[in-house]
CSV table of C-alpha atoms and ligand atoms in Angstrom, one decimal:
chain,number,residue,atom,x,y,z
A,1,UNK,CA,-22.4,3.1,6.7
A,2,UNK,CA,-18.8,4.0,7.5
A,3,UNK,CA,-17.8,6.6,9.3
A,4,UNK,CA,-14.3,7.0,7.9
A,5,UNK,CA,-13.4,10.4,6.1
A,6,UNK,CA,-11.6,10.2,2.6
A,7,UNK,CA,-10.2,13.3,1.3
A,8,UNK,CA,-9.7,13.2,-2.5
A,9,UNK,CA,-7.1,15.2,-4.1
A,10,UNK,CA,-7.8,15.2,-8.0
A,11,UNK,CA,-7.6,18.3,-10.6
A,12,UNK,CA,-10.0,16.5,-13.4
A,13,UNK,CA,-13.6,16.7,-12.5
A,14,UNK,CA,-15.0,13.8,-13.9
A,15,UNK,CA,-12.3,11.6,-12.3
A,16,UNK,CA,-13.2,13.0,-8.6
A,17,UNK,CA,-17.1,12.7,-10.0
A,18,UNK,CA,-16.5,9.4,-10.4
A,19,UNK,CA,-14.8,8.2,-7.7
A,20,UNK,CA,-16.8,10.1,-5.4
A,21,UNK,CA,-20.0,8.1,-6.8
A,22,UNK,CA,-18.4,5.3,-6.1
A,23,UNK,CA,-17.1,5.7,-3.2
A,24,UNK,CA,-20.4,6.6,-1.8
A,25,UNK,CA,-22.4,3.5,-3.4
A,26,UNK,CA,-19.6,1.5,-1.0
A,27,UNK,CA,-20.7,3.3,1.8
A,28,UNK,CA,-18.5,6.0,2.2
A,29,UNK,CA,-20.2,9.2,2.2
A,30,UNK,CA,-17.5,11.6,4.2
A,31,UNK,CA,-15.5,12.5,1.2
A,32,UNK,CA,-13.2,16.3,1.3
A,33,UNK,CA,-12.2,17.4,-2.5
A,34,UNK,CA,-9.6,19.6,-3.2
A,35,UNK,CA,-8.7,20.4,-6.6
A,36,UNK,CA,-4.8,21.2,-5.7
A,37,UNK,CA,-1.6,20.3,-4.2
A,38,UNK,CA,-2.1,23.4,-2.0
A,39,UNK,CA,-5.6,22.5,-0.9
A,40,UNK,CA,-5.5,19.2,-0.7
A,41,UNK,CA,-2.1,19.8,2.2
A,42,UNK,CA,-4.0,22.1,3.7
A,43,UNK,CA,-7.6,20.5,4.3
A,44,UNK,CA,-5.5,17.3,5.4
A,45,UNK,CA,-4.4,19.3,8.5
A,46,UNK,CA,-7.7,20.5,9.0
A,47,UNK,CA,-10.1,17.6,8.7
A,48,UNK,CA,-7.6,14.4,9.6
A,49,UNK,CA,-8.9,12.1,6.8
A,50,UNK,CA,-8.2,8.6,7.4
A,51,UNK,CA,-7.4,7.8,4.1
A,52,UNK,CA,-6.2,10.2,0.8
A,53,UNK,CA,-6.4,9.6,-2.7
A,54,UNK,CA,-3.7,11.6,-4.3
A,55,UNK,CA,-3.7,12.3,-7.8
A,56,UNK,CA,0.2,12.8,-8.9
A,57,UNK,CA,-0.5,14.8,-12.0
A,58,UNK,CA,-1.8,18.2,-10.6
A,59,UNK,CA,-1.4,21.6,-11.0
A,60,UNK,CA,1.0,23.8,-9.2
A,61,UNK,CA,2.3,21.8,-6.8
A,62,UNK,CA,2.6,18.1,-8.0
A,63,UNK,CA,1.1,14.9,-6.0
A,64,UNK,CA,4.9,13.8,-5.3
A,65,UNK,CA,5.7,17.0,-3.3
A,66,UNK,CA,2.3,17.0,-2.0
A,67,UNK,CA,2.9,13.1,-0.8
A,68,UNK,CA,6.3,14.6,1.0
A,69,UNK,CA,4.8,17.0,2.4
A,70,UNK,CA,2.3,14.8,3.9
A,71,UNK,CA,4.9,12.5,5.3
A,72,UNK,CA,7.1,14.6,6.5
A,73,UNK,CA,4.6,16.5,9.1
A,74,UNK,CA,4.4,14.9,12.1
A,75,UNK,CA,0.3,15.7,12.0
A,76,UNK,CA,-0.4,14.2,9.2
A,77,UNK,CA,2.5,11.2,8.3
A,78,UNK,CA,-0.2,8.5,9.7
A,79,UNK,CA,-3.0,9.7,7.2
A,80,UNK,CA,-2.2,6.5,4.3
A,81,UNK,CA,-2.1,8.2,0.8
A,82,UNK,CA,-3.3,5.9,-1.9
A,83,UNK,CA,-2.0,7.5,-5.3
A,84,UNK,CA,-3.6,7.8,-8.6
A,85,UNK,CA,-1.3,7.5,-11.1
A,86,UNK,CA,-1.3,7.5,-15.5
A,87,UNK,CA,0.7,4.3,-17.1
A,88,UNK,CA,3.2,6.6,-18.3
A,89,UNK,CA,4.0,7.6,-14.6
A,90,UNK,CA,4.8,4.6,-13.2
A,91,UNK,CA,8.7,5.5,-12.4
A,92,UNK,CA,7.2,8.2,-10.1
A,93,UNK,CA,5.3,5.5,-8.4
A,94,UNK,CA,9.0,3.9,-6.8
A,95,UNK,CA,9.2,7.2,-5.8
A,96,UNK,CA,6.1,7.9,-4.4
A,97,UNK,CA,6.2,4.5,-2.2
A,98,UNK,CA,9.4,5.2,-1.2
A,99,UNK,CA,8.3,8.8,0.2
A,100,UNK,CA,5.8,6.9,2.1
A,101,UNK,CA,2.6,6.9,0.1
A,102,UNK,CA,0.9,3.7,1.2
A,103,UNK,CA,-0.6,2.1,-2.4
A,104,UNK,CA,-1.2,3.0,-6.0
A,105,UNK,CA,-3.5,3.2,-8.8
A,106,UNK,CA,-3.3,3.5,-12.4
A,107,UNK,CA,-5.9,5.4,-14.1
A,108,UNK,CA,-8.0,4.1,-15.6
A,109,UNK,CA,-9.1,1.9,-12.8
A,110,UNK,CA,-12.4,0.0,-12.3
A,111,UNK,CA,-14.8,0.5,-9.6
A,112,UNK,CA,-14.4,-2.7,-7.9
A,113,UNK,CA,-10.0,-2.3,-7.5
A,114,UNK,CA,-11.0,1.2,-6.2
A,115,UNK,CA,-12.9,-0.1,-3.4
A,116,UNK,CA,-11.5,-2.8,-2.3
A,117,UNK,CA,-7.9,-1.0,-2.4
A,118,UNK,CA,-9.6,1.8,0.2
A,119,UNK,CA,-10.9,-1.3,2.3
A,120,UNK,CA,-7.5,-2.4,2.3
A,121,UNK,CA,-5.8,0.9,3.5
A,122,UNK,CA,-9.4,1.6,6.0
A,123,UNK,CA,-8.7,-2.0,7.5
A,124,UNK,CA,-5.2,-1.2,8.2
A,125,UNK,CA,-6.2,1.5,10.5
A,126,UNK,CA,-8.4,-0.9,12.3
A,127,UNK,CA,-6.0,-3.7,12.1
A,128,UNK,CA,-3.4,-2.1,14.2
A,129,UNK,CA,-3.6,-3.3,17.4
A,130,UNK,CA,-4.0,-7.4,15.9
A,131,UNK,CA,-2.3,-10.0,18.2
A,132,UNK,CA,0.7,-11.3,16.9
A,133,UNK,CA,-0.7,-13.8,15.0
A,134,UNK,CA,-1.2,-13.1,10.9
A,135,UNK,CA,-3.5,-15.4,9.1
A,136,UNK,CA,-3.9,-15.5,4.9
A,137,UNK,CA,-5.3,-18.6,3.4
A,138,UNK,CA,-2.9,-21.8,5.1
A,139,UNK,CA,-0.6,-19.6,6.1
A,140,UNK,CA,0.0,-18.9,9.8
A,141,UNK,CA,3.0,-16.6,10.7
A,142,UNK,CA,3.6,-16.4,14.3
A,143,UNK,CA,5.7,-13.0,15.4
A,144,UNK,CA,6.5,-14.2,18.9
A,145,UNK,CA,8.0,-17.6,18.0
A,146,UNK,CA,9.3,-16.3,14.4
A,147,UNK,CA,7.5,-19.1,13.0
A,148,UNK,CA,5.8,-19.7,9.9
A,149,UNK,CA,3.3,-22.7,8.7
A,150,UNK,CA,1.6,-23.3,5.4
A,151,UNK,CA,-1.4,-25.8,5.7
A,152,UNK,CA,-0.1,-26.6,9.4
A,153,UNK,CA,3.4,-27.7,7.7
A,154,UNK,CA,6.3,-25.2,9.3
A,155,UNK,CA,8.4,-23.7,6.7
A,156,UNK,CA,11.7,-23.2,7.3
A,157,UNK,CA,12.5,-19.7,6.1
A,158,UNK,CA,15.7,-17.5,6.8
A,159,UNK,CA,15.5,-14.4,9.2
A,160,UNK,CA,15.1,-12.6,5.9
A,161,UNK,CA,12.5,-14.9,4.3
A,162,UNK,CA,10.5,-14.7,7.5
A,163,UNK,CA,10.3,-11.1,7.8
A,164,UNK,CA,9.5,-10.3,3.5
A,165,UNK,CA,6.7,-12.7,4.0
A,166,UNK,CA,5.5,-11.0,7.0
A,167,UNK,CA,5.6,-7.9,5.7
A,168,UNK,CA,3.4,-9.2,2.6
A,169,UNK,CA,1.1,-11.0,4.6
A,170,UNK,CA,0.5,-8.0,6.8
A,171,UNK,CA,-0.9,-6.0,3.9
A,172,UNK,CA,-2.1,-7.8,0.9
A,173,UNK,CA,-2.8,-6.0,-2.3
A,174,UNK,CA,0.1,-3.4,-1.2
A,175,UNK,CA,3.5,-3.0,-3.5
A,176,UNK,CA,6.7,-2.7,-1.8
A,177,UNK,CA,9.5,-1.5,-3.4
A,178,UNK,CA,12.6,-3.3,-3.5
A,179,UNK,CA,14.0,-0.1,-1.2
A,180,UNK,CA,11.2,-0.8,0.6
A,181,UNK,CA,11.6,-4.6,1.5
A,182,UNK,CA,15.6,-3.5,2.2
A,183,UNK,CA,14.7,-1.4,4.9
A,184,UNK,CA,12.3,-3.5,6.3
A,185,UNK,CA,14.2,-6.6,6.8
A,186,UNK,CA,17.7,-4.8,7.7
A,187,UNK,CA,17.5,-1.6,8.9
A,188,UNK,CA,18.3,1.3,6.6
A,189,UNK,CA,21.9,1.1,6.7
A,190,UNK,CA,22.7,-2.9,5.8
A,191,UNK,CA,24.7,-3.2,2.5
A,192,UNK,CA,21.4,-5.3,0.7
A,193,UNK,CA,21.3,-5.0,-3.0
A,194,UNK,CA,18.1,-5.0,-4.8
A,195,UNK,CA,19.4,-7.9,-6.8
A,196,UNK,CA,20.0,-10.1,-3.5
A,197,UNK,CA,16.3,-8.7,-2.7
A,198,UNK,CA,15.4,-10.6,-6.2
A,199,UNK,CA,17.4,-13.6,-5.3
A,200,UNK,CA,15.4,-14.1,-1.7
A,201,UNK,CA,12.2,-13.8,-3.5
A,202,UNK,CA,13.1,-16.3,-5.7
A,203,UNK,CA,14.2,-18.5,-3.0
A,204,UNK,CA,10.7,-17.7,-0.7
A,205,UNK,CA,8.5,-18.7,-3.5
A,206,UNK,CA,11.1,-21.7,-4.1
A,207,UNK,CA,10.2,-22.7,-0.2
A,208,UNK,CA,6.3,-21.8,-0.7
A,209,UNK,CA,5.8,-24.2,-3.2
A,210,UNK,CA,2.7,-23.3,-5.0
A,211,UNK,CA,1.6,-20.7,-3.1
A,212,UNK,CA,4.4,-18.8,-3.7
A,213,UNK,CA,3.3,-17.7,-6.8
A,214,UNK,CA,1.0,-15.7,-4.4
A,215,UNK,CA,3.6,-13.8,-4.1
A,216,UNK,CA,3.6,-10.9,-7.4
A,217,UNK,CA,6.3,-9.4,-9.6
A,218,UNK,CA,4.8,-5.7,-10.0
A,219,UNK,CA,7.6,-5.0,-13.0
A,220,UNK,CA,9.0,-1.7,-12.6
A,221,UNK,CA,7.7,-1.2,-9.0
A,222,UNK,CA,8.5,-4.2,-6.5
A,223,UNK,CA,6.5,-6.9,-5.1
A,224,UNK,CA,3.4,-7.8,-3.4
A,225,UNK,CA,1.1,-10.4,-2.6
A,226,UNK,CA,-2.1,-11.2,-4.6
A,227,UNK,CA,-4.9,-9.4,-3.1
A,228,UNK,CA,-7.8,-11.1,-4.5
A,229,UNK,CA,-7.6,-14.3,-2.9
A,230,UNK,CA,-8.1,-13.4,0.5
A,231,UNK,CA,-10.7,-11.6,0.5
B,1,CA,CA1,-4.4,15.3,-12.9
């Protein structure tokens, strides 16, 4: 049983029933509710969760401002905020990941995507002291030679290449913006267009061969690599 605390910030009953349930059939029985922006900021200074669920669509203040709110206060910018979004949200979601919130959902979501995305954002606490070494099914990315392999075969990848696929590899399952990825592989102040962003995706899959199609379009968010094949 885990010992990790969850704090779930959802307005609709049923919906925080729910995920409650099943988040306590996965083993995860420390769960906060709030039912409010207002709450849910101010039992995440109080408790330190190590992981929030953020519904967007709340009442009073709404789950964006909540999410900046979050990230913006130096006690609790580390907590990662996994939103819950409707379809017809999806342009908040850009902005939400570009606030800093970690992941997304849209409702309605099944069980099994809700689990493994908090696995994902739990094991991303745990994974933060990893060697230097990442690892995701014949791929080997090495950060102190810059190096990457697929099936033991090094790839040769540009600076810019190397790092987007890092980044990727470091956190399957999660979207990145194309803001995101920018500011990743340059700094925040290099004149990178989101189209040239397009372009080096195109070439990295290009250079990945097959596997590159590991790497996902999320249309209208960004990119991300394919979560369910490495787990
Ligand atoms: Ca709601």
């Amino acid at each position: 049983m885990a010992n990790e605390k969850i704090l779930l910030i959802e307005d609709e009953e049923p919906i925080r029933d729910l995920i409650k349930l099943t988040l306590e059939s996965a083993g995860y029985p420390n769960i906060h509710e709030a039912v409010n922006g207002e709450d849910g900021i101010k039992i995440a200074r109080q408790r330190q969760p190590d992981l929030i669920l953020l519904d967007l669509m709340l009442p009073g203040i709404d789950g964006l401002s909540v999410c900046r709110q979050l990230k913006n206060s130096e006690d609790t910018r580390n907590i990662p905020i996994i939103m819950l979004t409707a379809k017809s949200e999806e342009s908040d979601v850009v902005v939400g990941l570009e606030l800093g919130a970690d992941d997304y959902m849209t409702k309605p979501f099944s069980r099994k995507i809700l689990i493994a995305r908090v696995r994902t954002q739990l094991r991303k606490l745990a994974d933060h002291e990893t060697g230097d070494e990442i690892r995701r099914a014949g791929i080997v990315i090495n950060n102190s030679t810059h190096s990457a392999k697929l099936n033991g075969i090094e790839l040769s990848l540009t600076l810019s290449e190397f790092e987007m696929l890092k980044l990727f590899a470091a956190h399957p399952g999660r979207v990145y913006t194309r803001n995101q990825i920018i500011r990743h592989i340059k700094g925040d102040d290099y004149p990178v267009t989101e189209r040239a962003i397009d372009v080096q995706i195109v070439n990295l899959r290009r250079k990945l061969g097959e596997w590159g199609a590991n790497i996902e379009t999320v249309r209208g968010v960004g990119y991300r690599l394919k979560q369910e094949d490495f787990r």
